[in-house]
Amino acid sequence: MSASETLKTPDAAPGRKQAASGKGRVGEVISVTGSHALVMIEPQADLDRIHRPQIGAIMSIDSGASVVLGLVSAMSVPAPSLDTAGGDIRIVEVELIGEFSKPTQKTPARFRRGVSTFPTLGDDVHVATRDELSALFAVNGAASVKIGVVKQDVAIPATVAVNDLFSRHCAVLGTTGAGKSCAVTLMLLSVLERYSQAHIVLLDPHNEYAQSFGDLAVVFDTANLTLPYWMLTFDELIEVLYPSRAGYDEEIDILADLVPAAKKMNLSTTAGGMKFLADRRSGDAGAITVDTPVPYRISELMGLIDKALGGLDSTRSIAPYKRLRNRLYAISQDARYSFMFGGLTVQDTMASFLGQLFRIPVGGHPVSIIELGGLPTEVAQVVVSVIARLAYDFGMWSHGAAPIALIIEDAHRYAPADPSEGFAPTRRALIRIAKEGRKTGVSLWVASQRPTELDPTVLSQCNTIFAMRLANQADQEALRAAIPDASTSLLNCLPSLGLGEAIAVGEGVPLPTRIRFNSLPRELIPRSLTASFTDGWSVEADDEGFIERIVEQWRAQRMILPEV
C-alpha cells in the first residue's frame, strides 16, 4: 500500500486522537495569530526524546474541516520552577504552512499549501505521524524524483517535482565545503535517471564535475572548446579586446563601423551568404549589424583597417587604427584565446555548434560541461555571457521545443549584486533568463556560497532554494528576503546544518523542510580543488620535471589536473 493510500480511510485520518503510530495528542492550541499558533504541551504527554516536538518538526492540528500542518519554530518554558516533578508549562510556537483535506469514502486526503480553515482554541495537536509525512512528501506524484530523506523521519524519502524545479529556477546556497557541488550532482543524476533526453549545460569554473557524470557528459575545455569570435555580440567582443574600455573610445568607434563591413564582405563570397542577403529585405545588406551572428574573417577586418589607413588624410590621426590592428593581431595569436580565434578557416558552424552545446540530438550524452578553469577572468565572463544568451535565444526561436537547463557554479561571479562589478552583458543575460526563461523553456540553476553577492533579482526568481550551511549573518539575511515568510524560522538552523543537509523551500518541494541529501558514490563526487597543506608539507617535491611541467602549462595557458 502506498503512503498516499494510507490516508484514504477515516481510520487512518490525520488528526485523530490515536494515530497509526499509536501516538495520541500532545497538547492543544492556546493562541492563533495570523500564520502562527501557540501550543501548550500537556503535562502528561510524556514522549520519548525521538517523538518530542523539536525545531523544524511538523505538528498536526485537527481544525474540524481539515488537518492543519505547522512547523515548530520555537519552544519555551515561560515560568520554569525548581520543582523536579515536570509540571512546568511548555509552549511550542508553530508556523502554519498548509493543510490536509479530510478523507472520505470517495476521496483521499489531499495536501495544499496555505490554510483555509484556521485552528481554534482548544484544538487537538499531535506530532505528525509517519503516514502523514509519507503522504505529504509523496504529493509530487509521478513527475518527481528522490534526492534524499526527510530529517524528521529518515524512513521518508525527500522528493522534488521536476517540472517546478526546472521551470521556476533553482538555487543551491551554502558556505564552501557544505556540499553544494554534491547536491547539484545528485539532483541532476536523479533527474537523468528518469529523463534521459534532457539538455543540460553545466558551467564549471573549477573543473570539478567531469568525473561525476561519466559517459553522460561531453566535456568542453580549453583544448576542445570552439567558440567562434563572430558569434559574439559587439559588447562581448569589446570585453575581449578592451576589458576596461577606458581610453579606447576611438578604437571602439572604428571597430563598430568596420565589423558590419567585414560581415558583408564574407557573405557576398559564399552561396549561403548570398541567400542570406537575399532573404534580408530583398538583398538589403544594410540589415547586417555588429551583432548579427554571421561569419567574418579577422584578416578581412584588418584589411579594411589597412584600406582605411591608406585613405586617411594628414588631418586625421592614424594611431587609433594602428593600435586597433595591433590589438586584433595580438589577440588572434594569443594561446589563451585560441578557442575563439584559432581556426584556420571561417565557416558557418552555428547550427553544429548549437547542437553540440545543447546536446541536440542527445545521443546518450545529455550533459555539456564547460570547464572554465584556466581561462582568463574576462574571457570566462564572455563565455558565460555567450552561452546564456544563446540558450535564451535558442529557447525563444524554438518556442521551448527542447527545454534547456543552465547550471551556473559560483553564480555571484557572473551575476553580482553590485552592477559595477563583473561583465554587464553576462549579468543581463542571466537576469533575462531568470525573469523570462520559464516562457522560453530555459531553466536557470545557480550555486553560490555568498547570497549577498548574488544579484537579488536572480535570487528572487529562483522559486526553489536549497539552503545549506551558512554561518555569515549577512548571507542569512539575504536568504530571508528571498524565501517565503512561513519558513524563515528554519533559517535559524543554517549555521548548525551538517554536511549534505539543507533547508529546502519553494515550488519544487511539498513544503519547507530540512532534508539530508543522499550520499554519492565516491567515484561520482565532484573533485575538490582544496589544497592540503599537511599533505603537501609532509613530503618533498623531488620530481625534477615538476617545475618544468608547471611552466609548460603556464605558457600554454592549459590547466592539466594531476591524477588522483
Coordinates of C-alpha atoms in Angstrom, one line a residue:
M1 CA 0.0 0.0 0.0
S2 CA 1.4 3.4 -1.0
A3 CA 1.9 6.2 1.5
S4 CA -0.9 8.3 0.0
E5 CA -3.4 5.4 0.2
T6 CA -2.9 5.2 4.0
L7 CA -4.9 8.4 4.3
K8 CA -7.9 7.3 2.3
T9 CA -9.8 5.7 5.1
P10 CA -11.2 7.5 8.1
D11 CA -9.4 5.0 10.4
A12 CA -6.1 6.5 9.3
A13 CA -7.2 10.1 9.0
P14 CA -4.8 12.7 10.3
G15 CA -5.8 14.5 13.4
R16 CA -7.4 11.5 15.2
K17 CA -6.7 11.1 18.8
Q18 CA -4.9 7.8 18.2
A19 CA -2.7 7.9 15.1
A20 CA -1.5 5.0 13.2
S21 CA 1.7 5.0 15.1
G22 CA -0.1 4.9 18.4
K23 CA 0.7 8.4 19.5
G24 CA -2.2 10.4 20.8
R25 CA -2.5 14.1 21.3
V26 CA 0.4 16.0 22.8
G27 CA -1.3 19.3 23.5
E28 CA -3.9 21.9 22.5
V29 CA -4.0 25.3 20.7
I30 CA -4.0 28.2 23.1
S31 CA -3.3 31.1 20.7
V32 CA -3.7 31.8 17.0
T33 CA -2.3 34.9 15.4
G34 CA -2.3 35.0 11.6
S35 CA 0.1 32.3 10.3
H36 CA 1.3 31.4 13.9
A37 CA -0.2 29.3 16.6
L38 CA 0.9 28.6 20.2
V39 CA 0.5 25.0 21.5
M40 CA 0.6 24.1 25.2
I41 CA 2.1 20.7 25.7
E42 CA 0.1 18.6 28.2
P43 CA 2.0 17.7 31.4
Q44 CA 1.0 14.0 30.9
A45 CA 2.4 14.0 27.4
D46 CA 5.5 12.1 28.4
L47 CA 7.0 11.4 25.0
D48 CA 10.4 9.8 24.5
R49 CA 13.1 12.0 23.1
I50 CA 12.6 10.8 19.5
H51 CA 8.9 11.8 19.4
R52 CA 9.1 15.1 21.3
P53 CA 8.5 18.3 19.3
Q54 CA 11.7 19.8 18.1
I55 CA 12.7 22.8 15.9
G56 CA 11.7 22.0 12.4
A57 CA 9.3 19.2 13.4
I58 CA 5.9 19.1 11.8
M59 CA 2.8 19.3 14.0
S60 CA -0.7 18.2 13.0
I61 CA -3.7 20.2 14.3
D62 CA -7.3 18.9 13.9
S63 CA -9.3 22.0 12.9
G64 CA -12.5 20.2 12.1
A65 CA -12.9 20.6 8.3
S66 CA -9.3 19.9 7.7
V67 CA -6.0 18.9 9.3
V68 CA -3.6 21.9 9.5
L69 CA 0.1 21.3 9.4
G70 CA 2.6 23.5 11.2
L71 CA 6.3 23.8 11.5
V72 CA 7.8 24.1 15.0
S73 CA 9.7 27.4 15.1
A74 CA 10.3 28.0 18.8
M75 CA 9.9 26.2 22.2
S76 CA 9.9 27.6 25.7
V77 CA 9.0 27.2 29.3
P78 CA 7.7 30.6 30.2
A79 CA 7.9 30.2 34.0
P80 CA 10.3 27.4 34.9
S81 CA 10.3 26.2 38.5
L82 CA 12.7 24.3 40.7
D83 CA 10.1 21.5 41.1
T84 CA 11.5 18.3 39.5
A85 CA 8.1 16.8 39.1
G86 CA 7.9 18.1 35.5
G87 CA 4.8 20.2 35.9
D88 CA 6.1 23.3 34.1
I89 CA 4.0 24.8 31.3
R90 CA 5.7 24.0 28.0
I91 CA 4.9 26.2 25.0
V92 CA 5.6 25.4 21.3
E93 CA 5.3 28.0 18.6
V94 CA 4.1 26.7 15.3
E95 CA 4.1 28.3 11.8
L96 CA 1.1 27.2 9.8
I97 CA 2.2 26.0 6.4
G98 CA -0.6 24.0 4.8
E99 CA -3.5 21.6 5.4
F100 CA -4.8 18.2 4.5
S101 CA -8.4 17.8 3.5
K102 CA -10.1 15.1 5.5
P103 CA -10.6 11.9 3.6
T104 CA -14.0 10.4 2.8
Q105 CA -15.1 7.0 1.4
K106 CA -14.8 8.5 -2.2
T107 CA -11.9 11.0 -2.0
P108 CA -8.5 10.6 -0.4
A109 CA -6.8 13.2 1.8
R110 CA -5.1 15.9 -0.3
F111 CA -2.5 18.4 0.8
R112 CA -2.5 22.0 -0.3
R113 CA -0.3 25.0 0.8
G114 CA -1.9 27.7 2.7
V115 CA -4.6 27.5 5.4
S116 CA -8.3 27.9 4.6
T117 CA -9.7 26.8 8.0
F118 CA -7.6 28.1 10.9
P119 CA -7.3 26.3 14.1
T120 CA -9.4 27.4 17.1
L121 CA -8.6 27.5 20.8
G122 CA -8.5 24.0 22.3
D123 CA -8.0 22.1 19.0
D124 CA -6.0 18.9 19.4
V125 CA -2.4 18.8 18.4
H126 CA -0.1 15.9 17.8
V127 CA 3.3 15.3 16.2
A128 CA 2.7 14.4 12.6
T129 CA 2.8 10.6 12.1
R130 CA 4.9 8.7 9.6
D131 CA 1.7 8.1 7.5
E132 CA 1.0 11.8 7.4
L133 CA 4.6 12.7 6.5
S134 CA 4.8 10.0 3.8
A135 CA 1.6 11.2 2.2
L136 CA 2.8 14.8 2.4
F137 CA 6.1 14.2 0.7
A138 CA 4.5 12.0 -1.9
V139 CA 2.3 14.8 -3.3
N140 CA 4.6 15.5 -6.2
G141 CA 3.3 12.3 -7.9
A142 CA 5.0 10.6 -10.8
A143 CA 6.8 13.6 -12.1
S144 CA 9.1 13.6 -9.1
V145 CA 12.5 12.2 -8.1
K146 CA 14.0 11.2 -4.8
I147 CA 17.0 13.2 -3.7
G148 CA 17.4 12.3 0.0
V149 CA 15.4 11.8 3.2
V150 CA 13.3 13.9 5.5
K151 CA 15.2 14.9 8.6
Q152 CA 12.1 14.3 10.8
D153 CA 12.0 10.7 9.8
V154 CA 14.8 9.2 7.7
A155 CA 12.4 6.4 6.5
I156 CA 10.6 9.0 4.4
P157 CA 12.1 10.0 1.1
A158 CA 12.5 13.6 0.2
T159 CA 11.3 14.2 -3.3
V160 CA 11.3 17.2 -5.7
A161 CA 8.8 18.0 -8.5
V162 CA 10.9 18.0 -11.7
N163 CA 8.8 20.5 -13.6
D164 CA 8.6 23.0 -10.8
L165 CA 12.3 22.5 -10.0
F166 CA 13.4 23.5 -13.5
S167 CA 10.6 25.8 -14.9
R168 CA 10.7 28.0 -11.8
H169 CA 14.5 28.0 -11.5
C170 CA 16.6 26.8 -8.5
A171 CA 19.3 28.0 -6.2
V172 CA 21.7 25.9 -4.1
L173 CA 23.4 28.1 -1.5
G174 CA 25.9 27.3 1.2
T175 CA 29.3 28.0 2.5
T176 CA 32.4 26.4 1.0
G177 CA 32.6 22.7 1.9
A178 CA 28.9 22.4 2.8
G179 CA 28.2 20.0 -0.1
K180 CA 26.7 22.3 -2.9
S181 CA 28.5 20.5 -5.7
C182 CA 27.5 17.1 -4.5
A183 CA 23.9 18.3 -4.1
V184 CA 23.8 19.7 -7.6
T185 CA 25.3 16.4 -9.0
L186 CA 23.0 14.2 -7.0
M187 CA 19.8 16.1 -8.2
L188 CA 20.9 16.1 -11.8
L189 CA 21.8 12.4 -11.8
S190 CA 18.4 11.6 -10.1
V191 CA 16.6 13.6 -12.9
L192 CA 18.7 12.0 -15.7
E193 CA 17.9 8.5 -14.4
R194 CA 14.3 9.1 -15.3
Y195 CA 14.6 11.7 -18.1
S196 CA 17.5 10.6 -20.2
Q197 CA 16.6 13.0 -23.1
A198 CA 17.4 16.1 -21.1
H199 CA 19.5 19.0 -22.3
I200 CA 21.8 20.3 -19.6
V201 CA 24.7 22.8 -19.8
L202 CA 26.9 23.0 -16.7
L203 CA 29.3 25.9 -16.4
D204 CA 32.2 24.6 -14.2
P205 CA 34.6 27.3 -13.1
H206 CA 36.7 24.9 -11.0
N207 CA 36.9 21.9 -13.5
E208 CA 35.4 19.6 -10.9
Y209 CA 32.4 17.9 -12.5
A210 CA 33.8 15.9 -15.3
Q211 CA 34.2 12.7 -13.3
S212 CA 30.7 13.0 -11.8
F213 CA 28.7 12.3 -14.9
G214 CA 31.0 9.9 -16.8
D215 CA 29.6 8.9 -20.1
L216 CA 26.5 11.0 -19.6
A217 CA 28.5 14.2 -20.3
V218 CA 30.6 15.7 -23.0
V219 CA 33.3 17.9 -21.5
F220 CA 34.5 21.0 -23.3
D221 CA 37.8 22.5 -22.0
T222 CA 40.3 24.9 -23.4
A223 CA 41.7 22.1 -25.7
N224 CA 38.5 21.2 -27.5
L225 CA 36.1 24.2 -26.9
T226 CA 35.5 26.1 -30.0
L227 CA 33.5 29.3 -29.6
P228 CA 33.9 31.4 -32.9
Y229 CA 34.5 35.0 -32.3
W230 CA 31.9 36.0 -34.9
M231 CA 29.2 34.6 -32.6
L232 CA 30.0 37.3 -30.0
T233 CA 27.9 40.4 -29.8
F234 CA 29.8 43.7 -30.1
D235 CA 29.8 44.3 -26.3
E236 CA 31.3 40.8 -25.8
L237 CA 33.9 41.3 -28.5
I238 CA 34.9 44.6 -26.9
E239 CA 35.2 42.9 -23.5
V240 CA 37.7 40.5 -25.0
L241 CA 39.7 43.2 -26.8
Y242 CA 39.5 46.1 -24.2
P243 CA 38.2 44.8 -20.9
S244 CA 38.5 48.2 -19.2
R245 CA 37.2 50.2 -22.2
A246 CA 38.6 53.4 -20.7
G247 CA 40.8 55.3 -23.1
Y248 CA 39.8 53.2 -26.2
D249 CA 36.8 55.1 -27.4
E250 CA 38.3 55.8 -30.8
E251 CA 39.3 52.2 -31.5
I252 CA 35.8 51.0 -30.4
D253 CA 34.1 53.5 -32.8
I254 CA 36.3 52.4 -35.7
L255 CA 35.6 48.7 -34.9
A256 CA 31.8 49.4 -34.8
D257 CA 32.0 50.7 -38.4
L258 CA 34.3 48.0 -39.8
V259 CA 32.7 44.8 -38.3
P260 CA 29.5 45.1 -40.4
A261 CA 31.5 45.8 -43.5
A262 CA 33.7 42.7 -42.9
K263 CA 30.5 40.6 -42.4
K264 CA 29.0 41.8 -45.7
M265 CA 32.3 41.0 -47.5
N266 CA 32.3 37.5 -46.3
L267 CA 28.6 36.9 -47.0
S268 CA 29.0 38.1 -50.6
T269 CA 31.6 35.5 -51.4
T270 CA 29.6 32.4 -50.3
A271 CA 26.4 30.8 -51.7
G272 CA 24.8 30.6 -48.3
G273 CA 25.8 34.2 -47.6
M274 CA 24.2 35.4 -50.9
K275 CA 21.0 33.6 -50.0
F276 CA 21.1 35.2 -46.5
L277 CA 21.5 38.6 -48.0
A278 CA 18.7 37.9 -50.5
D279 CA 16.4 36.9 -47.7
R280 CA 17.2 40.1 -45.7
R281 CA 14.8 42.6 -47.3
S282 CA 15.4 41.5 -50.9
G283 CA 19.2 41.8 -50.7
D284 CA 19.3 44.8 -48.3
A285 CA 22.8 44.3 -46.9
G286 CA 22.2 47.2 -44.6
A287 CA 20.3 44.9 -42.3
I288 CA 23.6 43.4 -41.2
T289 CA 24.7 44.9 -37.8
V290 CA 27.6 44.5 -35.5
D291 CA 25.5 41.9 -33.5
T292 CA 24.2 39.8 -36.4
P293 CA 25.7 36.3 -35.8
V294 CA 27.2 35.7 -39.3
P295 CA 30.9 34.7 -40.0
Y296 CA 33.6 37.1 -41.0
R297 CA 37.4 36.9 -41.1
I298 CA 39.8 38.8 -38.9
S299 CA 42.1 39.0 -41.9
E300 CA 39.4 40.9 -43.8
L301 CA 38.8 43.1 -40.8
M302 CA 42.5 44.0 -40.7
G303 CA 42.4 44.5 -44.5
L304 CA 39.7 47.1 -44.0
I305 CA 41.8 48.8 -41.4
D306 CA 44.8 48.9 -43.8
K307 CA 42.5 50.3 -46.6
A308 CA 41.2 52.9 -44.2
L309 CA 44.8 53.8 -43.2
G310 CA 45.7 54.3 -46.9
G311 CA 42.8 56.7 -47.4
L312 CA 43.3 58.9 -44.4
D313 CA 44.4 62.4 -45.0
S314 CA 47.1 64.2 -42.9
T315 CA 44.4 65.9 -40.7
R316 CA 43.3 62.6 -39.1
S317 CA 45.3 60.5 -36.7
I318 CA 46.4 57.1 -37.8
A319 CA 47.3 56.0 -34.3
P320 CA 43.9 54.5 -33.3
Y321 CA 43.8 52.4 -36.5
K322 CA 47.3 51.1 -35.8
R323 CA 46.5 50.3 -32.2
L324 CA 43.3 48.5 -33.2
R325 CA 45.1 46.5 -35.8
N326 CA 47.9 45.5 -33.4
R327 CA 45.4 44.5 -30.7
L328 CA 43.4 42.3 -33.1
Y329 CA 46.6 40.6 -34.3
A330 CA 47.8 40.1 -30.7
I331 CA 44.5 38.6 -29.5
S332 CA 44.3 36.3 -32.6
Q333 CA 47.8 34.9 -31.8
D334 CA 47.3 34.6 -28.0
A335 CA 47.1 30.9 -26.9
R336 CA 44.5 31.8 -24.2
Y337 CA 42.1 32.9 -26.9
S338 CA 42.8 30.0 -29.4
F339 CA 39.3 28.6 -28.8
M340 CA 37.9 31.8 -30.3
F341 CA 40.5 32.8 -32.9
G342 CA 42.4 29.6 -33.6
G343 CA 40.6 28.3 -36.6
L344 CA 42.5 28.4 -40.0
T345 CA 39.2 28.8 -41.9
V346 CA 36.0 30.6 -41.1
Q347 CA 32.8 28.6 -41.8
D348 CA 29.2 29.0 -40.7
T349 CA 29.2 26.4 -38.0
M350 CA 26.5 27.9 -35.9
A351 CA 24.0 25.0 -36.3
S352 CA 26.5 22.3 -35.4
F353 CA 27.9 24.4 -32.5
L354 CA 24.4 24.8 -31.0
G355 CA 23.7 21.1 -31.5
Q356 CA 26.9 20.1 -29.6
L357 CA 26.4 22.7 -26.9
F358 CA 22.8 21.9 -26.2
R359 CA 23.0 18.1 -26.9
I360 CA 20.6 18.0 -29.8
P361 CA 20.3 15.2 -30.5
V362 CA 21.2 13.8 -27.1
G363 CA 23.0 10.7 -28.4
G364 CA 23.3 9.3 -24.9
H365 CA 25.1 12.4 -23.6
P366 CA 22.5 14.8 -22.1
V367 CA 25.1 17.0 -20.3
S368 CA 27.5 19.5 -21.6
I369 CA 30.2 20.5 -19.1
I370 CA 32.0 23.7 -20.0
E371 CA 35.2 23.9 -18.0
L372 CA 36.2 27.5 -17.4
G373 CA 39.2 26.8 -15.1
G374 CA 42.3 28.1 -16.8
L375 CA 40.6 30.8 -18.8
P376 CA 41.3 34.5 -18.1
T377 CA 38.6 36.0 -16.0
E378 CA 37.4 38.4 -18.7
V379 CA 37.2 35.5 -21.2
A380 CA 35.3 33.3 -18.8
Q381 CA 32.8 36.1 -18.4
V382 CA 32.4 36.3 -22.1
V383 CA 31.9 32.6 -22.5
V384 CA 29.2 32.6 -19.8
S385 CA 27.5 35.6 -21.5
V386 CA 27.5 33.9 -24.9
I387 CA 26.2 30.6 -23.7
A388 CA 23.5 32.2 -21.6
R389 CA 22.4 34.5 -24.5
L390 CA 22.4 31.6 -27.0
A391 CA 20.4 29.4 -24.6
Y392 CA 17.7 32.1 -24.2
D393 CA 17.6 32.9 -28.0
F394 CA 17.5 29.2 -28.9
G395 CA 14.6 28.7 -26.5
M396 CA 12.8 31.7 -27.8
W397 CA 13.1 30.8 -31.5
S398 CA 12.4 27.1 -30.9
H399 CA 9.4 28.0 -28.8
G400 CA 10.7 25.8 -25.9
A401 CA 10.5 22.6 -28.0
A402 CA 13.8 21.4 -26.5
P403 CA 14.0 22.8 -22.9
I404 CA 17.5 23.6 -21.7
A405 CA 18.8 23.7 -18.1
L406 CA 21.7 26.1 -17.5
I407 CA 23.7 25.3 -14.3
I408 CA 25.9 28.1 -13.1
E409 CA 28.5 27.4 -10.4
D410 CA 29.8 30.4 -8.4
A411 CA 26.9 32.4 -9.9
H412 CA 27.9 35.5 -7.9
R413 CA 30.9 35.9 -10.2
Y414 CA 28.7 36.3 -13.3
A415 CA 25.6 38.0 -11.8
P416 CA 27.0 40.1 -9.0
A417 CA 24.8 42.2 -6.7
D418 CA 26.9 45.3 -7.5
P419 CA 26.1 46.4 -11.1
S420 CA 29.5 48.0 -11.4
E421 CA 31.3 44.6 -11.0
G422 CA 31.6 41.7 -13.4
F423 CA 30.6 41.9 -17.1
A424 CA 27.3 43.7 -17.7
P425 CA 26.2 41.6 -20.7
T426 CA 26.7 38.4 -18.6
R427 CA 24.6 39.8 -15.8
R428 CA 21.9 41.0 -18.2
A429 CA 21.8 37.6 -19.9
L430 CA 21.3 35.7 -16.6
I431 CA 18.7 38.2 -15.3
R432 CA 16.8 37.8 -18.6
I433 CA 16.7 34.0 -18.2
A434 CA 15.7 34.4 -14.5
K435 CA 12.8 36.6 -15.5
E436 CA 11.6 35.1 -18.8
G437 CA 13.2 31.7 -19.1
R438 CA 10.1 29.9 -18.0
K439 CA 8.3 31.1 -21.1
T440 CA 11.1 30.0 -23.5
G441 CA 11.9 26.7 -21.9
V442 CA 15.2 27.7 -20.3
S443 CA 15.9 26.8 -16.7
L444 CA 18.5 28.5 -14.5
W445 CA 20.2 26.9 -11.6
V446 CA 22.6 29.0 -9.6
A447 CA 25.0 27.7 -6.9
S448 CA 26.8 30.2 -4.7
Q449 CA 28.5 30.5 -1.2
R450 CA 27.7 34.2 -1.0
P451 CA 24.0 35.1 -1.4
T452 CA 24.7 38.7 -0.5
E453 CA 27.0 39.0 -3.6
L454 CA 24.4 37.4 -5.9
D455 CA 22.1 39.7 -7.9
P456 CA 18.9 39.9 -5.8
T457 CA 16.7 39.7 -9.0
V458 CA 18.3 36.3 -10.0
L459 CA 17.9 35.0 -6.4
S460 CA 14.3 36.2 -6.1
Q461 CA 13.3 34.4 -9.3
C462 CA 14.7 31.1 -8.0
N463 CA 11.4 29.6 -6.7
T464 CA 13.1 26.5 -5.2
I465 CA 16.0 27.1 -2.8
F466 CA 18.2 24.5 -1.1
A467 CA 20.0 26.4 1.7
M468 CA 22.9 24.5 3.1
R469 CA 25.2 25.6 6.0
L470 CA 25.6 29.4 6.1
A471 CA 27.3 31.0 9.1
N472 CA 27.5 34.5 7.8
Q473 CA 24.8 36.7 9.2
A474 CA 24.5 38.9 6.1
D475 CA 24.1 35.8 3.9
Q476 CA 21.3 34.6 6.2
E477 CA 19.5 37.9 5.9
A478 CA 19.8 37.9 2.1
L479 CA 18.2 34.4 2.2
R480 CA 15.4 35.5 4.5
A481 CA 14.5 38.2 2.0
A482 CA 14.3 35.6 -0.8
I483 CA 12.2 32.8 0.8
P484 CA 8.5 32.6 2.0
D485 CA 7.8 34.0 5.4
A486 CA 6.4 30.7 6.6
S487 CA 9.8 29.1 6.5
T488 CA 12.0 31.8 8.0
S489 CA 12.3 30.0 11.3
L490 CA 14.1 27.2 9.7
L491 CA 16.9 29.6 8.8
N492 CA 17.9 29.7 12.4
C493 CA 19.3 26.2 11.9
L494 CA 21.5 27.2 9.0
P495 CA 24.8 27.6 11.0
S496 CA 24.4 24.2 12.5
L497 CA 23.4 22.2 9.4
G498 CA 25.6 19.1 8.9
L499 CA 27.4 18.1 5.7
G500 CA 24.9 17.3 3.0
E501 CA 21.9 18.8 4.9
A502 CA 19.8 21.6 3.5
I503 CA 16.7 23.6 4.2
A504 CA 14.5 23.0 1.2
V505 CA 11.9 25.6 0.4
G506 CA 9.8 26.7 -2.7
E507 CA 7.8 25.3 -5.5
G508 CA 9.9 22.2 -6.1
V509 CA 9.3 20.7 -2.7
P510 CA 5.9 19.9 -0.9
L511 CA 6.7 22.2 2.0
P512 CA 9.6 23.9 3.7
T513 CA 11.6 21.3 5.5
R514 CA 15.0 20.1 6.5
I515 CA 16.4 17.3 4.3
R516 CA 19.5 15.2 4.1
F517 CA 20.8 14.6 0.6
N518 CA 21.6 11.0 -0.4
S519 CA 25.3 10.2 -0.5
L520 CA 27.1 10.0 -3.8
P521 CA 29.3 7.0 -4.6
R522 CA 32.9 8.0 -4.1
E523 CA 33.8 7.9 -7.8
L524 CA 31.0 10.4 -8.6
I525 CA 31.8 13.0 -6.0
P526 CA 32.9 16.3 -7.7
R527 CA 36.6 16.8 -7.5
S528 CA 37.5 19.3 -4.7
L529 CA 40.4 21.6 -5.6
T530 CA 41.1 22.5 -2.0
A531 CA 44.9 22.2 -1.4
S532 CA 46.1 20.1 1.5
F533 CA 48.9 21.9 3.3
T534 CA 49.6 18.9 5.6
D535 CA 49.9 16.5 2.7
G536 CA 52.0 19.0 0.7
W537 CA 54.3 19.8 3.5
S538 CA 54.8 16.2 4.6
V539 CA 56.9 15.2 1.6
E540 CA 59.5 16.9 -0.6
A541 CA 58.7 17.6 -4.2
D542 CA 61.8 15.9 -5.6
D543 CA 60.4 15.3 -9.1
E544 CA 62.9 17.0 -11.4
G545 CA 60.3 17.7 -14.0
F546 CA 57.8 19.2 -11.6
I547 CA 58.7 22.9 -12.2
E548 CA 59.1 22.3 -16.0
R549 CA 55.6 20.9 -16.3
I550 CA 54.1 23.8 -14.4
V551 CA 56.0 26.3 -16.6
E552 CA 54.8 24.4 -19.7
Q553 CA 51.1 24.7 -18.6
W554 CA 51.6 28.3 -17.6
R555 CA 52.9 29.3 -21.0
A556 CA 50.4 27.2 -22.9
Q557 CA 47.6 28.5 -20.7
R558 CA 46.2 25.0 -20.4
M559 CA 45.4 23.6 -17.0
I560 CA 46.1 19.8 -16.5
L561 CA 44.9 18.4 -13.3
P562 CA 47.0 15.8 -11.5
E563 CA 45.9 12.2 -11.3
V564 CA 44.2 11.0 -8.1

